[in-house]
Amino acid sequence: MEKIIAAKCKKMAEDIDSVFPLEPKIKKAFEDINRELFVPAGFKHLAYKLDALPMGANQWISSPLTVAKMTQYLNPDGADSVLEIGCGSGYQAAILSRLFRRVFTVERIEKLIVEAKRRFRDLSIYNINARYGDGLLGWPEFAPYDRILFSASASEIPEEIFSQLKEGGVLVAPMEKGGRQIITKFVKRSGRLFSQELEECLFVPTKNGTV
Ligand code: SAH
């Protein structure tokens, strides 16, 4: 990575850390992944701000602060595999690739997954498996997963997704509730989900099917 870009990523990691203290490994992931590569051409100058940005196909790249929170709430330490629903630009998956041995990510908009895969190749990231499809069906072939992350909001956790989470596994999702969205952390114990509401948030909604 170019020196100037590396310095900008480091500064962004500091900015995140000052509002949401990061575990060292997670902070390092933000320093190491070139954020600019995930942002559309006209928005490069805003790449390092802690705001969400448009990415085409009417979708939004989550703010790096939100990506940091979702990542830390997942408790990546000691986990091997993670499934993400809503790959979008691929930035969240790229961060996860530094913290998990295997990352699986699904996107329902074909154009976006094609671009995300190209970015992973450009960055020589080889432990992300990215697929075009309806993420609400999960990715049964490689299940069960230690962790599951919704990068788009959900009104409920579908049975298919629940069954693809390992016993003892953690699932983090922005849950829709009474017109609001709340980042919710679920733990699967004895075949049941136990939930903890963490904070309000704003994500695009999950939608069924592909386009
Ligand atoms: N993690 C992304 C955030 C993208 S926004 C990033 O770092 O850029 C959420 C994404 O979820 C959008 O790209 C949207 O198309 C996708 N999405 C919504 N419903 C989905 C579904 N059922 N399956 C897969 N992807 C979905």
mmCIF file of C-alpha atoms and ligand atoms in Angstrom:
data_model
loop_
_atom_site.group_PDB
_atom_site.id
_atom_site.type_symbol
_atom_site.label_atom_id
_atom_site.label_comp_id
_atom_site.label_asym_id
_atom_site.label_seq_id
_atom_site.Cartn_x
_atom_site.Cartn_y
_atom_site.Cartn_z
ATOM 1 C CA MET A 1 0.000 0.000 0.000
ATOM 2 C CA GLU A 2 1.213 3.511 -0.821
ATOM 3 C CA LYS A 3 2.663 5.426 2.144
ATOM 4 C CA ILE A 4 0.099 8.233 1.965
ATOM 5 C CA ILE A 5 -2.800 5.796 1.889
ATOM 6 C CA ALA A 6 -1.308 3.780 4.759
ATOM 7 C CA ALA A 7 -1.051 6.996 6.820
ATOM 8 C CA LYS A 8 -4.681 7.856 6.054
ATOM 9 C CA CYS A 9 -5.880 4.386 7.072
ATOM 10 C CA LYS A 10 -3.852 4.633 10.285
ATOM 11 C CA LYS A 11 -5.411 8.012 11.060
ATOM 12 C CA MET A 12 -8.893 6.605 10.354
ATOM 13 C CA ALA A 13 -8.211 3.686 12.737
ATOM 14 C CA GLU A 14 -7.185 6.265 15.378
ATOM 15 C CA ASP A 15 -10.389 8.242 14.772
ATOM 16 C CA ILE A 16 -12.500 5.111 15.202
ATOM 17 C CA ASP A 17 -10.537 4.090 18.293
ATOM 18 C CA SER A 18 -11.123 7.482 19.909
ATOM 19 C CA VAL A 19 -14.915 7.078 19.793
ATOM 20 C CA PHE A 20 -15.115 3.283 20.027
ATOM 21 C CA PRO A 21 -12.017 1.721 21.626
ATOM 22 C CA LEU A 22 -10.784 -1.112 19.417
ATOM 23 C CA GLU A 23 -9.070 -4.361 20.273
ATOM 24 C CA PRO A 24 -5.493 -4.176 18.910
ATOM 25 C CA LYS A 25 -6.029 -6.866 16.242
ATOM 26 C CA ILE A 26 -9.155 -5.121 14.951
ATOM 27 C CA LYS A 27 -7.441 -1.750 14.889
ATOM 28 C CA LYS A 28 -4.614 -3.299 12.878
ATOM 29 C CA ALA A 29 -7.105 -4.657 10.337
ATOM 30 C CA PHE A 30 -8.374 -1.097 9.694
ATOM 31 C CA GLU A 31 -4.803 0.128 9.275
ATOM 32 C CA ASP A 32 -4.001 -2.651 6.804
ATOM 33 C CA ILE A 33 -6.978 -2.540 4.428
ATOM 34 C CA ASN A 34 -6.940 0.180 1.777
ATOM 35 C CA ARG A 35 -10.337 1.832 2.343
ATOM 36 C CA GLU A 36 -10.045 3.982 -0.785
ATOM 37 C CA LEU A 37 -10.252 0.946 -3.031
ATOM 38 C CA PHE A 38 -13.818 0.289 -1.858
ATOM 39 C CA VAL A 39 -15.142 3.786 -2.486
ATOM 40 C CA PRO A 40 -16.452 5.000 -5.887
ATOM 41 C CA ALA A 41 -14.161 7.295 -7.881
ATOM 42 C CA GLY A 42 -15.930 10.573 -7.043
ATOM 43 C CA PHE A 43 -15.841 9.927 -3.304
ATOM 44 C CA LYS A 44 -12.180 9.070 -2.673
ATOM 45 C CA HIS A 45 -11.694 12.327 -0.765
ATOM 46 C CA LEU A 46 -14.377 11.206 1.705
ATOM 47 C CA ALA A 47 -13.110 7.616 2.035
ATOM 48 C CA TYR A 48 -11.635 8.119 5.510
ATOM 49 C CA LYS A 49 -14.526 9.985 7.095
ATOM 50 C CA LEU A 50 -16.573 8.086 9.653
ATOM 51 C CA ASP A 51 -19.673 8.344 7.435
ATOM 52 C CA ALA A 52 -21.524 5.974 5.137
ATOM 53 C CA LEU A 53 -20.985 6.579 1.396
ATOM 54 C CA PRO A 54 -22.991 5.746 -1.725
ATOM 55 C CA MET A 55 -21.607 2.871 -3.808
ATOM 56 C CA GLY A 56 -23.939 2.595 -6.801
ATOM 57 C CA ALA A 57 -26.905 0.239 -7.342
ATOM 58 C CA ASN A 58 -28.671 2.426 -4.749
ATOM 59 C CA GLN A 59 -26.688 0.885 -1.890
ATOM 60 C CA TRP A 60 -24.428 2.275 0.816
ATOM 61 C CA ILE A 61 -20.985 1.350 2.065
ATOM 62 C CA SER A 62 -21.275 1.282 5.827
ATOM 63 C CA SER A 63 -19.321 3.883 7.757
ATOM 64 C CA PRO A 64 -15.958 2.545 8.973
ATOM 65 C CA LEU A 65 -17.157 3.194 12.514
ATOM 66 C CA THR A 66 -20.174 0.936 11.953
ATOM 67 C CA VAL A 67 -17.957 -1.725 10.362
ATOM 68 C CA ALA A 68 -15.704 -1.518 13.423
ATOM 69 C CA LYS A 69 -18.592 -1.930 15.836
ATOM 70 C CA MET A 70 -20.118 -4.872 13.972
ATOM 71 C CA THR A 71 -16.687 -6.523 13.783
ATOM 72 C CA GLN A 72 -15.924 -6.121 17.475
ATOM 73 C CA TYR A 73 -19.431 -7.210 18.552
ATOM 74 C CA LEU A 74 -18.829 -10.461 16.636
ATOM 75 C CA ASN A 75 -16.014 -11.456 19.025
ATOM 76 C CA PRO A 76 -13.727 -12.731 16.267
ATOM 77 C CA ASP A 77 -11.107 -13.994 18.716
ATOM 78 C CA GLY A 78 -10.831 -17.764 18.621
ATOM 79 C CA ALA A 79 -13.408 -18.146 15.821
ATOM 80 C CA ASP A 80 -12.515 -19.795 12.523
ATOM 81 C CA SER A 81 -15.297 -19.039 10.039
ATOM 82 C CA VAL A 82 -17.719 -16.186 9.439
ATOM 83 C CA LEU A 83 -20.658 -15.733 7.063
ATOM 84 C CA GLU A 84 -21.649 -12.214 5.987
ATOM 85 C CA ILE A 85 -25.039 -11.422 4.455
ATOM 86 C CA GLY A 86 -24.695 -8.347 2.221
ATOM 87 C CA CYS A 87 -21.164 -8.104 0.784
ATOM 88 C CA GLY A 88 -21.778 -4.736 -0.921
ATOM 89 C CA SER A 89 -18.431 -3.078 -1.620
ATOM 90 C CA GLY A 90 -16.605 -5.887 0.184
ATOM 91 C CA TYR A 91 -14.990 -3.589 2.761
ATOM 92 C CA GLN A 92 -16.516 -5.339 5.780
ATOM 93 C CA ALA A 93 -15.488 -8.738 4.370
ATOM 94 C CA ALA A 94 -11.932 -7.473 3.773
ATOM 95 C CA ILE A 95 -11.699 -6.383 7.431
ATOM 96 C CA LEU A 96 -13.036 -9.790 8.522
ATOM 97 C CA SER A 97 -10.443 -11.537 6.331
ATOM 98 C CA ARG A 98 -7.745 -10.251 8.703
ATOM 99 C CA LEU A 99 -9.482 -11.711 11.739
ATOM 100 C CA PHE A 100 -10.909 -15.040 10.524
ATOM 101 C CA ARG A 101 -9.271 -17.929 8.690
ATOM 102 C CA ARG A 102 -12.288 -18.285 6.361
ATOM 103 C CA VAL A 103 -14.776 -15.594 5.303
ATOM 104 C CA PHE A 104 -17.953 -16.336 3.338
ATOM 105 C CA THR A 105 -19.975 -13.437 1.972
ATOM 106 C CA VAL A 106 -23.147 -13.320 -0.132
ATOM 107 C CA GLU A 107 -24.563 -10.423 -2.199
ATOM 108 C CA ARG A 108 -27.884 -10.247 -4.054
ATOM 109 C CA ILE A 109 -26.796 -7.573 -6.580
ATOM 110 C CA GLU A 110 -24.571 -9.185 -9.202
ATOM 111 C CA LYS A 111 -22.739 -6.017 -10.266
ATOM 112 C CA LEU A 112 -21.630 -5.394 -6.678
ATOM 113 C CA ILE A 113 -20.288 -8.899 -6.087
ATOM 114 C CA VAL A 114 -18.311 -8.798 -9.338
ATOM 115 C CA GLU A 115 -16.649 -5.544 -8.222
ATOM 116 C CA ALA A 116 -16.032 -6.807 -4.688
ATOM 117 C CA LYS A 117 -14.332 -9.959 -6.019
ATOM 118 C CA ARG A 118 -12.067 -7.829 -8.199
ATOM 119 C CA ARG A 119 -11.057 -5.780 -5.154
ATOM 120 C CA PHE A 120 -10.232 -8.929 -3.167
ATOM 121 C CA ARG A 121 -8.016 -10.084 -6.049
ATOM 122 C CA ASP A 122 -6.317 -6.661 -6.321
ATOM 123 C CA LEU A 123 -5.560 -6.785 -2.597
ATOM 124 C CA SER A 124 -4.338 -10.411 -2.829
ATOM 125 C CA ILE A 125 -6.931 -11.517 -0.281
ATOM 126 C CA TYR A 126 -7.494 -15.235 -0.815
ATOM 127 C CA ASN A 127 -9.508 -16.315 2.217
ATOM 128 C CA ILE A 128 -12.790 -14.676 1.180
ATOM 129 C CA ASN A 129 -15.340 -16.800 -0.641
ATOM 130 C CA ALA A 130 -17.817 -14.430 -2.267
ATOM 131 C CA ARG A 131 -21.032 -15.546 -3.934
ATOM 132 C CA TYR A 132 -23.907 -13.992 -5.856
ATOM 133 C CA GLY A 133 -27.194 -15.101 -4.290
ATOM 134 C CA ASP A 134 -29.853 -14.517 -1.667
ATOM 135 C CA GLY A 135 -27.998 -14.289 1.616
ATOM 136 C CA LEU A 136 -31.179 -14.944 3.579
ATOM 137 C CA LEU A 137 -30.720 -18.560 2.508
ATOM 138 C CA GLY A 138 -27.179 -18.522 3.909
ATOM 139 C CA TRP A 139 -24.497 -20.703 2.335
ATOM 140 C CA PRO A 140 -25.338 -24.260 3.411
ATOM 141 C CA GLU A 141 -22.347 -25.986 1.727
ATOM 142 C CA PHE A 142 -19.832 -24.617 4.245
ATOM 143 C CA ALA A 143 -22.109 -24.438 7.318
ATOM 144 C CA PRO A 144 -22.063 -24.378 10.261
ATOM 145 C CA TYR A 145 -20.290 -21.056 10.863
ATOM 146 C CA ASP A 146 -18.739 -19.791 14.099
ATOM 147 C CA ARG A 147 -20.026 -16.308 13.408
ATOM 148 C CA ILE A 148 -22.722 -14.778 11.195
ATOM 149 C CA LEU A 149 -23.014 -11.074 10.378
ATOM 150 C CA PHE A 150 -25.946 -9.265 8.802
ATOM 151 C CA SER A 151 -24.678 -6.220 6.902
ATOM 152 C CA ALA A 152 -28.280 -5.239 6.085
ATOM 153 C CA SER A 153 -31.167 -4.971 8.533
ATOM 154 C CA ALA A 154 -33.584 -7.830 9.245
ATOM 155 C CA SER A 155 -36.982 -8.136 10.873
ATOM 156 C CA GLU A 156 -36.283 -11.686 12.034
ATOM 157 C CA ILE A 157 -33.550 -14.313 11.848
ATOM 158 C CA PRO A 158 -34.639 -16.856 9.210
ATOM 159 C CA GLU A 159 -34.627 -20.523 10.224
ATOM 160 C CA GLU A 160 -32.057 -21.308 7.479
ATOM 161 C CA ILE A 161 -29.602 -18.848 8.979
ATOM 162 C CA PHE A 162 -30.187 -20.038 12.527
ATOM 163 C CA SER A 163 -29.467 -23.618 11.463
ATOM 164 C CA GLN A 164 -26.165 -22.557 9.847
ATOM 165 C CA LEU A 165 -24.826 -21.048 13.086
ATOM 166 C CA LYS A 166 -22.663 -23.311 15.229
ATOM 167 C CA GLU A 167 -23.722 -24.170 18.757
ATOM 168 C CA GLY A 168 -22.031 -21.523 20.936
ATOM 169 C CA GLY A 169 -21.759 -19.271 17.869
ATOM 170 C CA VAL A 170 -22.432 -15.529 17.735
ATOM 171 C CA LEU A 171 -24.680 -13.713 15.241
ATOM 172 C CA VAL A 172 -24.793 -9.916 14.976
ATOM 173 C CA ALA A 173 -27.584 -8.169 13.083
ATOM 174 C CA PRO A 174 -29.257 -4.759 12.794
ATOM 175 C CA MET A 175 -32.788 -5.741 13.865
ATOM 176 C CA GLU A 176 -35.835 -3.737 12.784
ATOM 177 C CA LYS A 177 -38.037 -2.935 15.736
ATOM 178 C CA GLY A 178 -40.898 -0.449 15.909
ATOM 179 C CA GLY A 179 -39.551 1.752 13.118
ATOM 180 C CA ARG A 180 -36.025 1.720 14.531
ATOM 181 C CA GLN A 181 -32.992 -0.499 13.984
ATOM 182 C CA ILE A 182 -30.974 -1.923 16.831
ATOM 183 C CA ILE A 183 -27.661 -3.751 16.569
ATOM 184 C CA THR A 184 -28.436 -7.033 18.290
ATOM 185 C CA LYS A 185 -26.030 -9.733 19.336
ATOM 186 C CA PHE A 186 -27.326 -13.310 19.473
ATOM 187 C CA VAL A 187 -25.635 -16.341 20.995
ATOM 188 C CA LYS A 188 -26.799 -19.862 20.132
ATOM 189 C CA ARG A 189 -27.010 -22.066 23.219
ATOM 190 C CA SER A 190 -28.775 -25.421 23.559
ATOM 191 C CA GLY A 191 -30.312 -24.869 20.139
ATOM 192 C CA ARG A 192 -31.813 -21.483 21.081
ATOM 193 C CA LEU A 193 -30.882 -17.872 20.356
ATOM 194 C CA PHE A 194 -30.259 -15.561 23.313
ATOM 195 C CA SER A 195 -30.283 -11.900 22.336
ATOM 196 C CA GLN A 196 -28.753 -8.712 23.668
ATOM 197 C CA GLU A 197 -29.634 -5.294 22.227
ATOM 198 C CA LEU A 198 -26.604 -3.053 21.855
ATOM 199 C CA GLU A 199 -27.321 0.254 20.133
ATOM 200 C CA GLU A 200 -29.396 2.021 17.518
ATOM 201 C CA CYS A 201 -28.125 1.981 13.945
ATOM 202 C CA LEU A 202 -29.080 2.600 10.312
ATOM 203 C CA PHE A 203 -28.582 -0.015 7.584
ATOM 204 C CA VAL A 204 -30.260 -0.724 4.247
ATOM 205 C CA PRO A 205 -32.831 -3.524 4.618
ATOM 206 C CA THR A 206 -32.266 -7.104 3.487
ATOM 207 C CA LYS A 207 -34.408 -8.051 0.516
ATOM 208 C CA ASN A 208 -35.375 -11.478 -0.757
ATOM 209 C CA GLY A 209 -34.149 -12.819 -4.068
ATOM 210 C CA THR A 210 -31.430 -11.570 -6.429
ATOM 211 C CA VAL A 211 -31.105 -8.829 -9.055
HETATM 212 N N1 SAH B 1 -20.856 -4.839 4.038
HETATM 213 C C1 SAH B 1 -21.121 -3.846 3.040
HETATM 214 C C2 SAH B 1 -22.392 -3.077 3.357
HETATM 215 C C3 SAH B 1 -23.280 -3.065 2.193
HETATM 216 S S1 SAH B 1 -24.903 -2.440 2.425
HETATM 217 C C4 SAH B 1 -19.924 -2.938 2.839
HETATM 218 O O1 SAH B 1 -18.976 -3.032 3.632
HETATM 219 O O2 SAH B 1 -19.897 -2.199 1.877
HETATM 220 C C5 SAH B 1 -25.828 -3.929 2.467
HETATM 221 C C6 SAH B 1 -25.766 -4.858 1.273
HETATM 222 O O3 SAH B 1 -26.644 -5.942 1.547
HETATM 223 C C7 SAH B 1 -26.229 -4.266 -0.052
HETATM 224 O O4 SAH B 1 -25.211 -4.391 -0.998
HETATM 225 C C8 SAH B 1 -27.448 -5.116 -0.431
HETATM 226 O O5 SAH B 1 -27.561 -5.362 -1.820
HETATM 227 C C9 SAH B 1 -27.148 -6.407 0.326
HETATM 228 N N2 SAH B 1 -28.298 -7.283 0.574
HETATM 229 C C10 SAH B 1 -29.561 -6.951 0.967
HETATM 230 N N3 SAH B 1 -30.324 -8.054 1.080
HETATM 231 C C11 SAH B 1 -29.530 -9.122 0.769
HETATM 232 C C12 SAH B 1 -29.746 -10.530 0.676
HETATM 233 N N4 SAH B 1 -30.935 -11.089 0.939
HETATM 234 N N5 SAH B 1 -28.708 -11.309 0.316
HETATM 235 C C13 SAH B 1 -27.502 -10.777 0.033
HETATM 236 N N6 SAH B 1 -27.235 -9.462 0.079
HETATM 237 C C14 SAH B 1 -28.239 -8.632 0.445
#
